[in-house]
C-alpha atoms as one frame of an Amber mdcrd trajectory, in Angstrom:
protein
   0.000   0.000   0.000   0.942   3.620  -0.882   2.226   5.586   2.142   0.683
   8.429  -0.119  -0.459   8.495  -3.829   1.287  10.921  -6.243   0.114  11.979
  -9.803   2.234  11.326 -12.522   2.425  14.392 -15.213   3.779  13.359 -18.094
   6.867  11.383 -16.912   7.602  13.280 -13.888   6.223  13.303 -10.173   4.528
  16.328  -9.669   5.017  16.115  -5.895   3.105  19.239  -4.952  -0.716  17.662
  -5.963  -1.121  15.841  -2.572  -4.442  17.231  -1.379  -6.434  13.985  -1.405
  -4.594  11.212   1.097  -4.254   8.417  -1.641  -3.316   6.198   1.379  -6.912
   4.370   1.238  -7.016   5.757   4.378  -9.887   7.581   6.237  -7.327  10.318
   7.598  -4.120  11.201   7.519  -2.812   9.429  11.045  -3.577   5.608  11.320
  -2.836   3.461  14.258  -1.326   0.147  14.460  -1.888  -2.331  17.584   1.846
  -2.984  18.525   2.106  -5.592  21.655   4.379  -4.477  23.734   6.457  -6.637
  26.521   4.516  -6.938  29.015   1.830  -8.474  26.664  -0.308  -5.833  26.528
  -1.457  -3.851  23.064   0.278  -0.579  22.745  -0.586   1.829  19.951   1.540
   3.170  17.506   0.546   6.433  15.570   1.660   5.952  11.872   1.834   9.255
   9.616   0.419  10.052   6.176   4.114   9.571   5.071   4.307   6.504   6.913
   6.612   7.816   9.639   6.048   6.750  12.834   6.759   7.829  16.421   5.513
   5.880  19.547   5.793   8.712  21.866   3.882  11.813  20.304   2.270  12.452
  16.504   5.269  13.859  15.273   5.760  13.887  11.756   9.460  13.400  10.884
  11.230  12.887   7.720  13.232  14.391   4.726  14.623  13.504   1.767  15.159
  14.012  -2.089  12.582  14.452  -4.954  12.833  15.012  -8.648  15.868  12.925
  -9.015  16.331  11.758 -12.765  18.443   8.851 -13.468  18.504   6.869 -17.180
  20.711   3.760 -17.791  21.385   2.482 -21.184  21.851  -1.008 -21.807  20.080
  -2.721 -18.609  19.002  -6.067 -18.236  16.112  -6.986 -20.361  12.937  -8.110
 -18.385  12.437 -11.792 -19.636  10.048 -14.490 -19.030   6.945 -12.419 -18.059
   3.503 -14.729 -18.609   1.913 -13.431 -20.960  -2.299 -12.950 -20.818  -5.055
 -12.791 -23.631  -4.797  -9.017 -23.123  -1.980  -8.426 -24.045   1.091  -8.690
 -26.809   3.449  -7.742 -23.581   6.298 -10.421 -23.026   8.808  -8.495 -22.007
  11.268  -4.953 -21.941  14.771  -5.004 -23.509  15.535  -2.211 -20.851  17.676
  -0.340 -23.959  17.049   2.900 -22.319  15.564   3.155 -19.073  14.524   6.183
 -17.227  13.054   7.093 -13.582  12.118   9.995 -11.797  12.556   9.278  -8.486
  11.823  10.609  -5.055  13.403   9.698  -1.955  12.577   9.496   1.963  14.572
   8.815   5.318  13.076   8.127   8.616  14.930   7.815  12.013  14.806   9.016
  15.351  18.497   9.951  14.946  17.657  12.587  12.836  15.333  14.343  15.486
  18.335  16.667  16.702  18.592  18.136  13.308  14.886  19.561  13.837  15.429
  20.636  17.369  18.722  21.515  17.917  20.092  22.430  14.202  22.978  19.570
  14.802  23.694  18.036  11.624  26.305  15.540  12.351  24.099  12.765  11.413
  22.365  14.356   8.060  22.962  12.977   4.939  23.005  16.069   2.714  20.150
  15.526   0.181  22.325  16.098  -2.428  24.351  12.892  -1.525  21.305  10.858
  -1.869  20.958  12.121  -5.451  24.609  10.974  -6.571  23.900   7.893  -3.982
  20.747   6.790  -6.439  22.680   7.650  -9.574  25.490   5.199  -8.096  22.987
   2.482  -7.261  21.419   2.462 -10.665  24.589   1.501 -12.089  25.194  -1.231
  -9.256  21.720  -2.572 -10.343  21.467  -5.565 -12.097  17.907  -6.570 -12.202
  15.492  -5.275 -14.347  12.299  -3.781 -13.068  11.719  -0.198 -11.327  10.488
  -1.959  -8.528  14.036  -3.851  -7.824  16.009  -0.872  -7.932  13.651   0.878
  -5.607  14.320  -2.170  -3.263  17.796  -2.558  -4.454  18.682   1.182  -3.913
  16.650   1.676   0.006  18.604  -1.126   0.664  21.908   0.230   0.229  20.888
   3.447   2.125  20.118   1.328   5.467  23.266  -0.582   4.833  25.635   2.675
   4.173  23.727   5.105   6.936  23.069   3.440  10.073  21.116   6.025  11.481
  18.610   6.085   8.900  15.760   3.402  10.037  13.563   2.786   7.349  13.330
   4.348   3.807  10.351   5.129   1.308  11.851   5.418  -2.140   8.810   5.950
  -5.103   9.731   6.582  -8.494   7.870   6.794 -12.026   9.188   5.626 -15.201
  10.434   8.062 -18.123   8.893   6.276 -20.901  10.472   6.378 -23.904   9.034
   5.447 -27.279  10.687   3.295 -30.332  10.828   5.046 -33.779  10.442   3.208
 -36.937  13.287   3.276 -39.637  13.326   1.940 -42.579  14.665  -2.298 -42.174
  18.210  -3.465 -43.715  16.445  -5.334 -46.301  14.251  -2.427 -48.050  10.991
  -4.317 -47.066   8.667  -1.866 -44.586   9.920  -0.547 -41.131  11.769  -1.706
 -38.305  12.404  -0.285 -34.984  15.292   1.450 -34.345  17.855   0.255 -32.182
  19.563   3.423 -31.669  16.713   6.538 -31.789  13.694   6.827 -28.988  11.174
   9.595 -28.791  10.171  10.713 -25.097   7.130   9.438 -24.677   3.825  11.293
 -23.291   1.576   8.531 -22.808   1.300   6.864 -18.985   4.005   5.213 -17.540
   5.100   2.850 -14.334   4.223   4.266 -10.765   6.479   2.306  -7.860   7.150
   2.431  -4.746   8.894   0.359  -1.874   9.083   1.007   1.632  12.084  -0.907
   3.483  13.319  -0.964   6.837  15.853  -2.668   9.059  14.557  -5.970  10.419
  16.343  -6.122  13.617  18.938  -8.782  12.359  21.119  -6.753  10.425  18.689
  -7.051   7.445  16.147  -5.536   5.527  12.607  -6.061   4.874   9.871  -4.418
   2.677   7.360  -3.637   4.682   5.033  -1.867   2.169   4.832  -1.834  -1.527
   2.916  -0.494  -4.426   2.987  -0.824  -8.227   0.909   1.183 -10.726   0.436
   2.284 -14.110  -0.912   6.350 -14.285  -2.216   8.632 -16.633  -4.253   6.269
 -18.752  -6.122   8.547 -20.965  -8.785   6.530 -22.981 -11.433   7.444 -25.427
 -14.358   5.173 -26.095 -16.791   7.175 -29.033 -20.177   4.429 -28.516 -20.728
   1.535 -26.612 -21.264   3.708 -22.708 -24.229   4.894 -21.258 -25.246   6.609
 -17.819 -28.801   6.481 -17.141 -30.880   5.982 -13.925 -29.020   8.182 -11.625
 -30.897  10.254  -9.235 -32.960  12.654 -10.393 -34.130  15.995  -8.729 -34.257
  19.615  -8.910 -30.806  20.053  -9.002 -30.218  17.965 -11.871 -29.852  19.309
 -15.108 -27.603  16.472 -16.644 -29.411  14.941 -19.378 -29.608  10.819 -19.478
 -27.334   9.150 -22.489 -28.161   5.799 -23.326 -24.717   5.964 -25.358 -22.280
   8.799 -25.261 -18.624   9.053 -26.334 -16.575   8.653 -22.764 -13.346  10.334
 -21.986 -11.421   9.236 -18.901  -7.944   9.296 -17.062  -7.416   6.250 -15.031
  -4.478   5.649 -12.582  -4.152   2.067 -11.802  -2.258   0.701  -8.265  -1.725
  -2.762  -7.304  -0.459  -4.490  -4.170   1.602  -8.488  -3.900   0.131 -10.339
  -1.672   4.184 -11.222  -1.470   5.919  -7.699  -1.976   8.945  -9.520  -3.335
   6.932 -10.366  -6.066   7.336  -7.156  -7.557  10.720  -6.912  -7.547  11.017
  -9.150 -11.038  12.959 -11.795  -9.695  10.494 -14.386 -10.376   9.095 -12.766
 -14.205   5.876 -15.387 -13.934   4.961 -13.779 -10.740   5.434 -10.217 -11.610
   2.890  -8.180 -13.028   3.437  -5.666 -15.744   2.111  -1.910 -15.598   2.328
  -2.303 -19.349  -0.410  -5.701 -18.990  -2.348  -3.661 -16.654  -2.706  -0.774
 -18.953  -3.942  -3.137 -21.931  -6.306  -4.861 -19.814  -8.000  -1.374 -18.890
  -8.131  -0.675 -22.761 -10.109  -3.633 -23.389 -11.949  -3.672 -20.950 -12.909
  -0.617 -22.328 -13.437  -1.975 -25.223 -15.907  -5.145 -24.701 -17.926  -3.770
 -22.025 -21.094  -1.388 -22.413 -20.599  -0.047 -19.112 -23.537   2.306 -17.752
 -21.247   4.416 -15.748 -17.632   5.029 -14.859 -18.314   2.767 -11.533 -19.351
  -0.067 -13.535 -16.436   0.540 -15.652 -13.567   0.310 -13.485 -14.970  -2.844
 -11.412 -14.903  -4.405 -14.651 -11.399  -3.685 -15.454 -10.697  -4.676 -11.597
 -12.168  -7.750 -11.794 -10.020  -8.980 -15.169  -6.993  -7.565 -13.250  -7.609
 -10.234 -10.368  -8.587 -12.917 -12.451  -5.602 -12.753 -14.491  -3.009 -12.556
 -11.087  -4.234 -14.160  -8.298  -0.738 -13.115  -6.704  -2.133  -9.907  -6.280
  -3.349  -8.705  -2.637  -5.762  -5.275  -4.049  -6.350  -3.206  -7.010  -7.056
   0.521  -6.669  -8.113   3.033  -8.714  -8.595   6.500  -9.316 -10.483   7.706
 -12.319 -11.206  10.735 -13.221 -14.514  12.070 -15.959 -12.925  14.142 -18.923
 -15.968  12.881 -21.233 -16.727  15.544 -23.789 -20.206  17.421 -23.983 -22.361
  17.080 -27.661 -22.915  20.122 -29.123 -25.863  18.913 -30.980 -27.973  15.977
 -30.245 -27.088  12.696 -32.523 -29.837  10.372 -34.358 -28.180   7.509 -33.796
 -25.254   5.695 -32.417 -23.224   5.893 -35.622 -24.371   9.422 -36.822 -21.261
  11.950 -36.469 -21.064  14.005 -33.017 -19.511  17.669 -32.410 -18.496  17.685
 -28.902 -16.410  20.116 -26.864 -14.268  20.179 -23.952 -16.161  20.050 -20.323
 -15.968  22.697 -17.938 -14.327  22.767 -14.738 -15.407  20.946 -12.263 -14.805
  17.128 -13.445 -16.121  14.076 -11.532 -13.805  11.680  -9.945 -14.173   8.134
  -8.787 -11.972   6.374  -6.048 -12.049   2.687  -5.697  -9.943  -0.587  -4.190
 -10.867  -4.004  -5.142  -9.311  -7.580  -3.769  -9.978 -11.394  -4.650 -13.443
 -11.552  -2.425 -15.158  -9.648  -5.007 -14.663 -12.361  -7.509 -16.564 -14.679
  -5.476 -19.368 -11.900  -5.583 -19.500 -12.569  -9.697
């Protein structure tokens, strides 16, 4: 699960839309039941950030955001499982990009608040070079193993720091077609990419020390954002309450317009971490599974559209603990009414406000179809 949800704006974390707590939460503090040694519960207060502190509310952490680090040449992601969905085996990893954000927790760091002592700060601009460093240590090949790979390091190197939230989306690039060796059509290049603005790979990994000397990931999240999709028949919204304040007509078939961001949780966290392919789940299957989806179902409302897509996403990887969405209503508005289905539409752009839907789904409601 997220610690918090970010939007993704065209390959970069735009860190500063945070107004909503994307935790799933119903507020911003949680509490945990902790047992403590004489047997009894204790409580624990847990921050939206996921920082923690069993004496008072405090919110304490800092960190590094906006960090951009590309690697050429990484290992290719092989041996995925491939689903009806989908044409997605695999990424080569040619040219692989992440924007990445990242977040230290530990009590040692409380007399840099209060008392301005620094002597055990890690200057934020050593993480930077200390994530550009690990990227080139990093032999696997999915964003979610060098998130692991990388908080790792930072608990091994700094042994003040006590647990770290590292989140990061992917800088998706695009292949260009050149003309093949052999005169006959189009191949893709080897050599040229475009930067891509369509969605791209949401992760994040929280790790902290498990008492032995080791590491453990505690909380993790994978996700696919800024799915736009257009669907111009086949979706409807009818039956919806009706009063004097509505003035939205009824459409027994409209063209939709949506943005989707997509999150999913392992019911074993190292599962995302690639180094079983079977097991992991690709944002790029995800995103394909959303389109058609999309595609097959006459949905008769947003709602009805997403638990669809939800309940292919479970069906197709039962390792996964939850799905979550958030979907937001760009849909278009007709200008002038249509005679049929088929006939051609004039729409225009919505005005402000747009609707938004918020969701989470897990395996119990496929026993509910």
């Amino acid at each position: 699960m997220l610690g918090e949800w970010y939007y993704a704006t065209r390959g970069t974390i735009d860190w500063t839309e945070t107004t909503r707590d994307r935790n799933r939460k119903p507020t911003n503090k949680y509490r945990n039941a902790t047992e403590t040694q004489d047997g009894k519960s204790d409580t624990m207060t847990t921050d939206k950030y996921g920082s923690s502190n069993s004496e008072d509310e405090r919110t304490m952490n800092y960190g590094k955001e906006k960090i951009a680090v590309y690697r050429t040449y990484g290992t290719p992601l092989e041996g995925v499982r491939t689903i009806p969905e989908s044409p997605f085996d695999g990424r080569d990893n040619t040219l692989f990009g992440l924007d990445v954000r990242v977040q230290l927790e530990g009590d040692e760091f409380l007399p840099s608040f209060r008392d301005g002592d620094n002597s055990k700060v890690v200057a934020t601009d050593t993480m930077k070079n200390f994530v550009h460093h690990q990227l080139e240590e990093y032999d696997g090949a999915t964003p979610e193993g060098f998130l692991h790979f990388a908080g790792s390091r930072f608990l091994e190197q700094y042994s003040q720091i006590e647990a770290v939230r590292m989140t990061a989306n992917e800088v998706p690039f695009d292949e260009r077609l050149v003309p093949s060796d052999d005169g006959d059509g189009f191949e893709p290049s080897e050599l040229v990419y475009r930067v891509s603005d369509d969605e791209s790979t949401f992760s994040e990994v929280y790790v902290e020390e498990n008492g032995d000397g080791g590491t453990v990931i505690s909380d993790q999240t994978s996700g696919v954002t800024e799915l736009e999709l257009v669907k111009v028949k086949g979706s409807s919204f009818t039956d919806y309450v009706q009063d004097e304040y509505t003035t939205l007509p009824e459409r027994e078939d409209r063209t939709l317009y949506i943005t989707l961001d997509i999150f999913w949780d392992y019911e074993d966290s190292h599962d995302s971490l690639g180094e079983e392919p079977e097991r992991y789940v690709a944002a790029e299957q995800v995103r394909d599974i959303a389109q058609v989806v999309f595609h097959e179902v006459n949905s008769n409302s947003i709602q009805d559209l997403i638990y669809q897509i939800g309940l292919r996403v479970l069906e197709r990887f039962p390792q996964l603990e939850s799905v979550t969405f958030e979907a937001n209503n760009r849909t278009w508005l007709q200008v002038s009414e249509e005679d049929g289905a088929d006939s051609p539409r004039v729409l225009k752009e919505p005005p402000r406000p747009t609707g938004y839907q918020q969701f989470q789904m897990d395996s119990s409601d496929l026993g509910n179809e």
